[in-house]
């Protein structure tokens, strides 16, 4: 049963990735159907991250009251309806509204699904199960690129997007069949039901062990009863965590990752490649490298450690972005290939480091009592800057060109090197309780 539930919740990660990635291959054809300006291109693309800012806030204020399961059901329904409307949209405005709606679903489930996973997973495998969510995001992006490539020949952008309906239906049926989390039930005076569910999730546990789990949940709830006020996050001792968790996400987004995720075929065209099919295939390659290196990251965060990996990631992404900038500036016969090498190298360094690390830091650094609200702040920063990049990229490309745009991304990656060297903490091999102690001591 546990496996089935984990698959269902991780499927939300896949939907998240799918809806992020699918626009990249669809956009060139949407542009042919509805004549749109670069600004409108940015609006259509950035509607998803903008909606996600709203969805994160909705989830933050409602999931404690109504439960994780209803939030995820709502998320799946929104995905489904949003995918259908965008596939059928007859103008760019309906398409934008549908994508805004999908964004709300993404934001809400990106907050709730990892929480759901963490609360149903037995403690000993929690880390692996939660990090599987990031992996599923990258798999979703890869599948969306494959859908783009499959329908690229016929240029049918409606099918590219419409394919998203199928995983939404599976996620919806799956979550309807899943139980609410034992933790939420216990906190909402339904310990008996929670006990039944834990017994089904962990059939190897004895009655005494199950009682222990329920007692632990109640114990931790006592600490959480006094909900922290937002000003807590500005207090000495906590402020450095709040600002680090947010800034590392801001730099993650300003590195230019989603310019590539959303606009890869456009970028390849600007770098001198011609032929939509080549662009779409190259884009599938990006999706595959992203997945593969995320798997490597799951190993490296433990062996190399967070801090070293983050510094290395910023150095690597800076070099890769600099290569794209210089290659497009000198404009020689080899330019398209050099730019492509730069973009693949960027994705590899990103996926192994800047991709998963901000999520991991966010979950590790805040003391338990502050975690739910603490995690909402960096999530909002992540989506907001994702929105800014998605909105401005087509305008920048049209205005200052590919060289200037990638020079800006290079600049932010270089700032990241210095920021990581100055501030990034090491949390490898340290228990969450020890991290908490450090925070208390600093405060
Ligand atoms: C980022 C997303 C990005 C994805 C790419 C995530 O860590 O937050 O914005 O699209 O990685 O794999």
CSV table of C-alpha atoms and ligand atoms in Angstrom, one decimal:
chain,number,residue,atom,x,y,z
A,1,UNK,CA,0.0,0.0,0.0
A,2,UNK,CA,2.8,2.4,0.9
A,3,UNK,CA,4.4,1.9,-2.5
A,4,UNK,CA,1.1,2.7,-4.3
A,5,UNK,CA,0.6,5.9,-2.2
A,6,UNK,CA,4.2,7.0,-2.8
A,7,UNK,CA,3.7,6.5,-6.6
A,8,UNK,CA,0.5,8.5,-6.5
A,9,UNK,CA,2.0,11.4,-4.6
A,10,UNK,CA,5.2,11.4,-6.7
A,11,UNK,CA,2.9,11.6,-9.8
A,12,UNK,CA,2.1,15.1,-8.7
A,13,UNK,CA,5.8,15.9,-9.1
A,14,UNK,CA,5.6,14.5,-12.6
A,15,UNK,CA,2.5,16.7,-13.4
A,16,UNK,CA,4.4,19.7,-12.1
A,17,UNK,CA,7.4,19.0,-14.4
A,18,UNK,CA,5.1,18.2,-17.4
A,19,UNK,CA,3.2,21.5,-17.2
A,20,UNK,CA,6.5,23.4,-16.7
A,21,UNK,CA,8.2,21.8,-19.7
A,22,UNK,CA,5.5,21.3,-22.3
A,23,UNK,CA,5.3,24.9,-23.3
A,24,UNK,CA,8.8,24.9,-24.8
A,25,UNK,CA,8.0,22.8,-27.8
A,26,UNK,CA,4.4,24.0,-28.1
A,27,UNK,CA,5.3,27.7,-28.2
A,28,UNK,CA,6.8,27.9,-31.7
A,29,UNK,CA,3.5,26.4,-33.1
A,30,UNK,CA,1.2,28.5,-30.8
A,31,UNK,CA,3.0,31.5,-32.2
A,32,UNK,CA,2.0,30.5,-35.7
A,33,UNK,CA,-1.7,30.0,-34.7
A,34,UNK,CA,-2.2,33.1,-32.7
A,35,UNK,CA,0.1,35.9,-33.9
A,36,UNK,CA,1.7,37.1,-30.6
A,37,UNK,CA,4.3,39.5,-29.5
A,38,UNK,CA,7.4,38.5,-27.5
A,39,UNK,CA,5.8,40.1,-24.5
A,40,UNK,CA,2.6,37.9,-24.9
A,41,UNK,CA,4.9,34.9,-25.3
A,42,UNK,CA,6.3,35.7,-21.9
A,43,UNK,CA,2.8,36.2,-20.4
A,44,UNK,CA,1.6,32.8,-21.7
A,45,UNK,CA,4.7,31.1,-20.3
A,46,UNK,CA,4.9,32.9,-17.0
A,47,UNK,CA,1.2,32.4,-16.2
A,48,UNK,CA,2.1,28.9,-14.7
A,49,UNK,CA,4.7,30.2,-12.2
A,50,UNK,CA,2.5,33.2,-11.4
A,51,UNK,CA,-0.4,30.9,-10.6
A,52,UNK,CA,1.9,28.8,-8.6
A,53,UNK,CA,2.7,31.7,-6.3
A,54,UNK,CA,-1.0,31.9,-5.5
A,55,UNK,CA,-1.3,28.1,-5.2
A,56,UNK,CA,1.5,28.0,-2.7
A,57,UNK,CA,-0.2,30.6,-0.5
A,58,UNK,CA,-3.6,28.8,-0.8
A,59,UNK,CA,-2.0,25.5,0.3
A,60,UNK,CA,-0.2,27.2,3.1
A,61,UNK,CA,-3.4,28.6,4.7
A,62,UNK,CA,-5.8,25.7,4.0
A,63,UNK,CA,-3.9,22.4,4.2
A,64,UNK,CA,-3.8,22.4,8.1
A,65,UNK,CA,-7.5,23.0,8.3
A,66,UNK,CA,-8.9,20.7,5.5
A,67,UNK,CA,-6.2,18.1,5.3
A,68,UNK,CA,-3.6,17.0,2.7
A,69,UNK,CA,-5.8,14.7,0.7
A,70,UNK,CA,-8.6,17.3,-0.2
A,71,UNK,CA,-5.8,19.7,-1.2
A,72,UNK,CA,-4.3,17.1,-3.5
A,73,UNK,CA,-7.7,16.1,-5.0
A,74,UNK,CA,-8.3,19.8,-5.7
A,75,UNK,CA,-4.8,20.0,-7.2
A,76,UNK,CA,-5.5,17.0,-9.5
A,77,UNK,CA,-8.9,18.4,-10.6
A,78,UNK,CA,-7.3,21.8,-11.4
A,79,UNK,CA,-4.5,20.1,-13.4
A,80,UNK,CA,-7.1,18.2,-15.4
A,81,UNK,CA,-9.4,21.1,-16.1
A,82,UNK,CA,-6.5,23.4,-16.8
A,83,UNK,CA,-4.9,20.9,-19.3
A,84,UNK,CA,-8.2,20.4,-21.1
A,85,UNK,CA,-8.9,24.1,-21.4
A,86,UNK,CA,-5.4,24.9,-22.6
A,87,UNK,CA,-5.6,22.1,-25.2
A,88,UNK,CA,-8.8,23.5,-26.5
A,89,UNK,CA,-8.1,27.2,-26.1
A,90,UNK,CA,-9.2,29.3,-29.1
A,91,UNK,CA,-7.1,32.3,-28.3
A,92,UNK,CA,-4.0,33.4,-26.4
A,93,UNK,CA,-6.1,34.9,-23.5
A,94,UNK,CA,-8.0,31.7,-22.8
A,95,UNK,CA,-4.7,29.8,-23.0
A,96,UNK,CA,-3.1,32.2,-20.5
A,97,UNK,CA,-6.0,31.9,-18.1
A,98,UNK,CA,-5.9,28.1,-18.3
A,99,UNK,CA,-2.1,28.1,-17.6
A,100,UNK,CA,-2.7,30.4,-14.7
A,101,UNK,CA,-5.1,27.8,-13.3
A,102,UNK,CA,-2.7,25.0,-13.9
A,103,UNK,CA,-0.1,27.1,-12.0
A,104,UNK,CA,-2.4,27.3,-9.0
A,105,UNK,CA,-2.6,23.4,-9.1
A,106,UNK,CA,1.2,23.2,-9.4
A,107,UNK,CA,1.9,25.6,-6.5
A,108,UNK,CA,-0.7,23.9,-4.2
A,109,UNK,CA,0.5,20.4,-4.9
A,110,UNK,CA,4.2,21.3,-4.9
A,111,UNK,CA,3.6,22.4,-1.3
A,112,UNK,CA,1.3,19.5,-0.3
A,113,UNK,CA,2.7,16.4,-2.0
A,114,UNK,CA,6.1,16.5,-0.3
A,115,UNK,CA,4.3,17.1,3.0
A,116,UNK,CA,2.0,14.1,2.2
A,117,UNK,CA,5.0,11.9,1.4
A,118,UNK,CA,6.9,12.9,4.5
A,119,UNK,CA,3.9,12.2,6.6
A,120,UNK,CA,3.1,8.7,5.3
A,121,UNK,CA,6.7,7.5,5.0
A,122,UNK,CA,8.3,5.6,7.8
A,123,UNK,CA,11.1,7.7,9.3
A,124,UNK,CA,14.0,5.4,8.0
A,125,UNK,CA,13.2,6.0,4.3
A,126,UNK,CA,11.8,9.5,4.6
A,127,UNK,CA,14.8,11.3,3.0
A,128,UNK,CA,14.8,9.0,-0.1
A,129,UNK,CA,11.1,9.2,-0.5
A,130,UNK,CA,11.0,13.0,-0.3
A,131,UNK,CA,13.9,13.5,-2.7
A,132,UNK,CA,12.1,11.2,-5.2
A,133,UNK,CA,9.7,14.2,-5.6
A,134,UNK,CA,12.4,16.4,-7.3
A,135,UNK,CA,13.4,13.4,-9.5
A,136,UNK,CA,9.7,13.1,-10.6
A,137,UNK,CA,9.7,16.8,-11.5
A,138,UNK,CA,12.6,16.2,-13.9
A,139,UNK,CA,11.0,13.1,-15.2
A,140,UNK,CA,7.8,15.1,-15.9
A,141,UNK,CA,9.9,17.7,-17.8
A,142,UNK,CA,11.5,14.9,-19.9
A,143,UNK,CA,8.1,13.3,-20.7
A,144,UNK,CA,6.7,16.7,-21.8
A,145,UNK,CA,9.7,17.2,-24.1
A,146,UNK,CA,9.0,13.7,-25.6
A,147,UNK,CA,5.4,14.7,-26.1
A,148,UNK,CA,6.6,17.8,-27.8
A,149,UNK,CA,8.9,15.9,-30.1
A,150,UNK,CA,6.3,13.2,-30.8
A,151,UNK,CA,3.8,15.8,-32.1
A,152,UNK,CA,6.5,18.2,-33.5
A,153,UNK,CA,6.3,16.8,-37.0
A,154,UNK,CA,2.6,17.6,-37.3
A,155,UNK,CA,3.0,20.8,-35.3
A,156,UNK,CA,0.0,19.9,-33.2
A,157,UNK,CA,0.5,21.9,-30.0
A,158,UNK,CA,-3.0,21.0,-28.7
A,159,UNK,CA,-2.0,17.4,-28.4
A,160,UNK,CA,1.4,18.2,-26.9
A,161,UNK,CA,-0.4,20.0,-24.1
A,162,UNK,CA,-3.5,17.7,-24.0
A,163,UNK,CA,-1.4,14.6,-23.2
A,164,UNK,CA,-1.2,16.1,-19.6
A,165,UNK,CA,-4.8,15.0,-19.2
A,166,UNK,CA,-3.9,11.3,-18.8
A,167,UNK,CA,-1.5,11.6,-15.9
A,168,UNK,CA,-3.9,14.0,-14.2
A,169,UNK,CA,-6.7,11.4,-14.4
A,170,UNK,CA,-4.4,8.7,-12.9
A,171,UNK,CA,-3.3,11.1,-10.1
A,172,UNK,CA,-6.9,12.0,-9.4
A,173,UNK,CA,-8.1,8.4,-9.2
A,174,UNK,CA,-5.0,7.4,-7.2
A,175,UNK,CA,-5.4,10.2,-4.6
A,176,UNK,CA,-9.1,9.5,-4.2
A,177,UNK,CA,-8.2,5.9,-3.3
A,178,UNK,CA,-5.4,7.0,-0.9
A,179,UNK,CA,-6.0,7.6,2.8
A,180,UNK,CA,-5.5,10.9,4.6
A,181,UNK,CA,-2.1,11.1,6.4
A,182,UNK,CA,-2.0,9.6,9.9
A,183,UNK,CA,-0.3,12.8,11.1
A,184,UNK,CA,-3.1,15.1,10.0
A,185,UNK,CA,-5.8,12.7,11.4
A,186,UNK,CA,-4.1,12.5,14.8
A,187,UNK,CA,-3.8,16.3,14.9
A,188,UNK,CA,-7.5,16.5,14.1
A,189,UNK,CA,-8.7,14.2,16.9
A,190,UNK,CA,-9.0,11.1,14.8
A,191,UNK,CA,-6.2,9.0,16.3
A,192,UNK,CA,-8.2,5.7,15.9
A,193,UNK,CA,-8.4,6.1,12.2
A,194,UNK,CA,-4.7,7.1,12.1
A,195,UNK,CA,-3.8,3.9,14.0
A,196,UNK,CA,-5.7,1.8,11.3
A,197,UNK,CA,-3.9,3.6,8.5
A,198,UNK,CA,-0.4,3.2,10.1
A,199,UNK,CA,-1.1,-0.5,10.5
A,200,UNK,CA,-1.9,-0.8,6.8
A,201,UNK,CA,1.1,1.3,5.8
A,202,UNK,CA,3.5,-0.5,8.0
A,203,UNK,CA,2.2,-4.0,8.5
A,204,UNK,CA,5.4,-5.1,10.1
A,205,UNK,CA,4.9,-2.7,13.1
A,206,UNK,CA,3.5,-4.1,16.4
A,207,UNK,CA,0.6,-2.4,18.3
A,208,UNK,CA,3.1,-0.9,20.8
A,209,UNK,CA,5.2,0.6,18.0
A,210,UNK,CA,2.0,2.1,16.4
A,211,UNK,CA,1.1,3.6,19.8
A,212,UNK,CA,4.6,5.0,19.9
A,213,UNK,CA,4.2,6.7,16.5
A,214,UNK,CA,0.9,8.3,17.6
A,215,UNK,CA,2.4,9.5,20.8
A,216,UNK,CA,5.3,11.0,18.9
A,217,UNK,CA,2.9,12.9,16.6
A,218,UNK,CA,1.0,14.3,19.6
A,219,UNK,CA,4.3,15.3,21.2
A,220,UNK,CA,5.6,17.2,18.2
A,221,UNK,CA,2.2,18.8,17.8
A,222,UNK,CA,2.5,20.4,21.3
A,223,UNK,CA,5.6,22.2,20.1
A,224,UNK,CA,3.8,23.4,17.0
A,225,UNK,CA,0.7,24.6,18.8
A,226,UNK,CA,2.0,28.1,19.3
A,227,UNK,CA,2.1,28.9,15.5
A,228,UNK,CA,5.1,31.1,14.9
A,229,UNK,CA,4.3,34.6,13.8
A,230,UNK,CA,5.8,35.9,10.6
A,231,UNK,CA,8.1,38.2,12.6
A,232,UNK,CA,9.8,35.1,14.1
A,233,UNK,CA,11.5,34.7,10.7
A,234,UNK,CA,13.2,38.1,11.1
A,235,UNK,CA,14.7,37.3,14.6
A,236,UNK,CA,18.4,37.0,15.2
A,237,UNK,CA,19.3,33.3,14.7
A,238,UNK,CA,16.4,32.6,12.3
A,239,UNK,CA,16.9,35.5,9.9
A,240,UNK,CA,20.2,34.1,8.4
A,241,UNK,CA,18.3,30.8,7.7
A,242,UNK,CA,15.3,32.7,6.2
A,243,UNK,CA,17.5,34.8,4.0
A,244,UNK,CA,19.8,32.0,2.9
A,245,UNK,CA,16.8,29.7,2.1
A,246,UNK,CA,15.2,32.4,0.0
A,247,UNK,CA,18.4,33.8,-1.7
A,248,UNK,CA,19.6,30.4,-2.8
A,249,UNK,CA,16.3,29.9,-4.6
A,250,UNK,CA,16.5,33.4,-6.1
A,251,UNK,CA,19.9,32.6,-7.4
A,252,UNK,CA,18.7,29.2,-8.6
A,253,UNK,CA,16.1,31.0,-10.7
A,254,UNK,CA,18.3,33.9,-11.9
A,255,UNK,CA,20.9,31.3,-13.1
A,256,UNK,CA,18.6,31.1,-16.2
A,257,UNK,CA,17.4,27.5,-15.7
A,258,UNK,CA,13.9,28.1,-16.7
A,259,UNK,CA,14.8,30.3,-19.6
A,260,UNK,CA,16.2,27.0,-20.9
A,261,UNK,CA,13.4,24.7,-19.6
A,262,UNK,CA,10.7,26.9,-21.1
A,263,UNK,CA,12.4,28.2,-24.2
A,264,UNK,CA,15.0,25.6,-25.3
A,265,UNK,CA,13.9,25.3,-28.9
A,266,UNK,CA,13.9,29.2,-29.2
A,267,UNK,CA,17.4,29.3,-27.8
A,268,UNK,CA,18.7,26.7,-30.2
A,269,UNK,CA,17.1,28.6,-33.1
A,270,UNK,CA,18.8,31.9,-31.9
A,271,UNK,CA,22.1,30.0,-31.6
A,272,UNK,CA,21.9,29.2,-35.3
A,273,UNK,CA,20.2,25.8,-35.4
A,274,UNK,CA,17.5,25.4,-38.0
A,275,UNK,CA,14.7,22.9,-38.3
A,276,UNK,CA,12.2,22.4,-35.6
A,277,UNK,CA,12.7,18.6,-35.3
A,278,UNK,CA,16.4,19.0,-34.5
A,279,UNK,CA,15.5,21.6,-31.8
A,280,UNK,CA,12.9,19.3,-30.3
A,281,UNK,CA,15.3,16.3,-30.2
A,282,UNK,CA,18.0,18.5,-28.6
A,283,UNK,CA,15.4,19.5,-26.1
A,284,UNK,CA,14.6,15.8,-25.3
A,285,UNK,CA,18.4,15.5,-24.7
A,286,UNK,CA,18.2,18.3,-22.1
A,287,UNK,CA,15.3,16.4,-20.4
A,288,UNK,CA,17.3,13.2,-20.3
A,289,UNK,CA,20.5,14.9,-18.9
A,290,UNK,CA,18.4,16.7,-16.3
A,291,UNK,CA,17.0,13.4,-15.0
A,292,UNK,CA,20.3,11.5,-15.1
A,293,UNK,CA,22.2,14.1,-13.2
A,294,UNK,CA,19.5,14.5,-10.6
A,295,UNK,CA,20.0,10.8,-9.8
A,296,UNK,CA,23.8,11.5,-9.4
A,297,UNK,CA,22.9,14.4,-7.1
A,298,UNK,CA,21.0,12.1,-4.8
A,299,UNK,CA,24.3,10.3,-4.2
A,300,UNK,CA,26.7,13.3,-4.2
A,301,UNK,CA,24.7,15.3,-1.6
A,302,UNK,CA,25.7,12.6,0.9
A,303,UNK,CA,29.2,11.8,-0.3
A,304,UNK,CA,30.5,15.3,-1.2
A,305,UNK,CA,28.3,17.3,1.1
A,306,UNK,CA,25.9,20.2,0.4
A,307,UNK,CA,28.4,23.2,0.6
A,308,UNK,CA,31.1,21.9,-1.7
A,309,UNK,CA,28.5,20.7,-4.2
A,310,UNK,CA,26.7,24.1,-4.2
A,311,UNK,CA,30.0,26.0,-4.8
A,312,UNK,CA,31.0,23.5,-7.5
A,313,UNK,CA,27.5,23.9,-9.1
A,314,UNK,CA,27.8,27.7,-9.3
A,315,UNK,CA,31.4,27.5,-10.8
A,316,UNK,CA,30.2,25.0,-13.4
A,317,UNK,CA,27.0,26.9,-14.4
A,318,UNK,CA,29.0,30.1,-14.6
A,319,UNK,CA,31.5,28.5,-17.0
A,320,UNK,CA,28.8,26.9,-19.1
A,321,UNK,CA,26.8,30.2,-19.4
A,322,UNK,CA,30.0,32.0,-20.2
A,323,UNK,CA,30.6,29.5,-23.0
A,324,UNK,CA,27.1,30.1,-24.5
A,325,UNK,CA,27.7,33.9,-24.3
A,326,UNK,CA,31.1,33.9,-25.9
A,327,UNK,CA,30.1,31.3,-28.6
A,328,UNK,CA,27.1,33.4,-29.7
A,329,UNK,CA,29.2,36.6,-29.5
A,330,UNK,CA,32.0,35.5,-31.8
A,331,UNK,CA,29.4,33.9,-34.2
A,332,UNK,CA,31.5,31.4,-36.2
A,333,UNK,CA,30.5,28.2,-38.0
A,334,UNK,CA,30.9,26.2,-34.8
A,335,UNK,CA,28.7,28.6,-32.8
A,336,UNK,CA,25.6,26.5,-32.7
A,337,UNK,CA,27.5,23.4,-31.5
A,338,UNK,CA,29.5,25.4,-28.9
A,339,UNK,CA,26.3,26.9,-27.6
A,340,UNK,CA,24.7,23.5,-27.4
A,341,UNK,CA,27.6,22.1,-25.5
A,342,UNK,CA,27.3,25.1,-23.1
A,343,UNK,CA,23.6,24.5,-22.6
A,344,UNK,CA,24.0,20.8,-21.9
A,345,UNK,CA,26.9,21.5,-19.5
A,346,UNK,CA,24.7,24.1,-17.7
A,347,UNK,CA,21.9,21.6,-17.3
A,348,UNK,CA,24.3,18.9,-16.0
A,349,UNK,CA,25.8,21.3,-13.4
A,350,UNK,CA,22.4,22.6,-12.4
A,351,UNK,CA,20.8,19.2,-12.0
A,352,UNK,CA,23.6,17.9,-9.9
A,353,UNK,CA,23.7,20.9,-7.6
A,354,UNK,CA,21.6,24.0,-7.9
A,355,UNK,CA,18.5,22.0,-8.7
A,356,UNK,CA,18.0,19.8,-5.7
A,357,UNK,CA,20.1,21.7,-3.1
A,358,UNK,CA,17.8,24.7,-2.3
A,359,UNK,CA,14.9,22.2,-1.7
A,360,UNK,CA,17.1,20.1,0.6
A,361,UNK,CA,18.4,23.2,2.5
A,362,UNK,CA,14.8,24.5,2.9
A,363,UNK,CA,13.7,21.2,4.5
A,364,UNK,CA,16.7,20.8,6.7
A,365,UNK,CA,17.5,24.2,8.1
A,366,UNK,CA,14.3,25.4,9.7
A,367,UNK,CA,13.6,24.1,13.2
A,368,UNK,CA,10.6,21.7,13.2
A,369,UNK,CA,8.3,24.2,14.9
A,370,UNK,CA,9.0,26.8,12.1
A,371,UNK,CA,9.1,24.3,9.2
A,372,UNK,CA,5.6,24.6,7.6
A,373,UNK,CA,5.6,28.4,7.4
A,374,UNK,CA,9.4,28.5,6.9
A,375,UNK,CA,9.1,26.4,3.8
A,376,UNK,CA,6.4,28.6,2.3
A,377,UNK,CA,8.7,31.7,2.2
A,378,UNK,CA,11.4,30.2,0.0
A,379,UNK,CA,8.7,28.4,-2.1
A,380,UNK,CA,7.1,31.7,-2.9
A,381,UNK,CA,10.6,33.3,-3.7
A,382,UNK,CA,11.2,30.4,-6.0
A,383,UNK,CA,8.0,30.7,-7.9
A,384,UNK,CA,8.1,34.5,-8.0
A,385,UNK,CA,11.6,34.6,-9.6
A,386,UNK,CA,10.6,31.8,-11.9
A,387,UNK,CA,7.8,34.0,-13.0
A,388,UNK,CA,10.1,37.0,-13.5
A,389,UNK,CA,12.5,35.1,-15.7
A,390,UNK,CA,9.8,33.4,-17.7
A,391,UNK,CA,8.0,36.8,-18.3
A,392,UNK,CA,11.1,38.8,-19.2
A,393,UNK,CA,13.2,36.3,-21.2
A,394,UNK,CA,11.4,36.7,-24.6
A,395,UNK,CA,11.6,40.5,-24.3
A,396,UNK,CA,15.2,40.4,-23.4
A,397,UNK,CA,16.0,38.1,-26.3
A,398,UNK,CA,14.2,40.4,-28.7
A,399,UNK,CA,15.6,43.5,-27.0
A,400,UNK,CA,19.3,42.9,-26.2
A,401,UNK,CA,19.7,39.6,-28.0
A,402,UNK,CA,21.1,36.2,-26.9
A,403,UNK,CA,24.6,37.5,-26.0
A,404,UNK,CA,23.4,40.1,-23.6
A,405,UNK,CA,20.8,37.9,-22.1
A,406,UNK,CA,23.2,35.0,-21.4
A,407,UNK,CA,25.8,37.5,-20.1
A,408,UNK,CA,23.2,38.5,-17.4
A,409,UNK,CA,22.7,34.8,-16.4
A,410,UNK,CA,26.5,34.3,-16.3
A,411,UNK,CA,26.7,37.3,-14.0
A,412,UNK,CA,24.2,35.9,-11.5
A,413,UNK,CA,25.9,32.5,-11.5
A,414,UNK,CA,29.2,34.2,-10.7
A,415,UNK,CA,27.5,36.1,-7.8
A,416,UNK,CA,26.3,32.6,-6.7
A,417,UNK,CA,29.9,31.4,-6.4
A,418,UNK,CA,30.8,34.2,-4.0
A,419,UNK,CA,27.6,33.9,-2.1
A,420,UNK,CA,27.9,30.2,-1.6
A,421,UNK,CA,31.6,30.5,-0.5
A,422,UNK,CA,30.6,33.2,2.0
A,423,UNK,CA,27.4,31.7,3.4
A,424,UNK,CA,26.5,28.1,2.5
A,425,UNK,CA,26.4,25.9,5.5
A,426,UNK,CA,27.2,22.2,5.6
A,427,UNK,CA,24.4,20.0,6.9
A,428,UNK,CA,25.6,16.6,5.6
A,429,UNK,CA,25.6,13.9,8.3
A,430,UNK,CA,24.2,16.3,10.9
A,431,UNK,CA,20.8,15.3,12.4
A,432,UNK,CA,17.9,17.7,12.1
A,433,UNK,CA,18.0,18.1,15.9
A,434,UNK,CA,21.7,19.1,15.9
A,435,UNK,CA,20.9,21.7,13.2
A,436,UNK,CA,18.1,23.0,15.4
A,437,UNK,CA,20.5,23.2,18.3
A,438,UNK,CA,22.9,25.3,16.3
A,439,UNK,CA,20.1,27.7,15.4
A,440,UNK,CA,19.0,28.0,19.0
A,441,UNK,CA,22.6,28.6,20.1
A,442,UNK,CA,23.0,31.3,17.5
A,443,UNK,CA,19.8,33.0,18.5
B,1,LIG,C1,13.6,24.3,-10.0
B,1,LIG,C2,12.6,24.5,-11.1
B,1,LIG,C3,13.3,23.9,-12.4
B,1,LIG,C4,13.7,22.5,-12.2
B,1,LIG,C5,14.4,22.0,-13.3
B,1,LIG,C6,13.9,22.9,-9.8
B,1,LIG,O1,14.8,22.7,-8.7
B,1,LIG,O2,13.0,24.9,-8.8
B,1,LIG,O3,12.3,25.9,-11.3
B,1,LIG,O4,12.4,24.0,-13.5
B,1,LIG,O5,14.5,22.4,-11.0
B,1,LIG,O6,14.8,20.6,-13.1
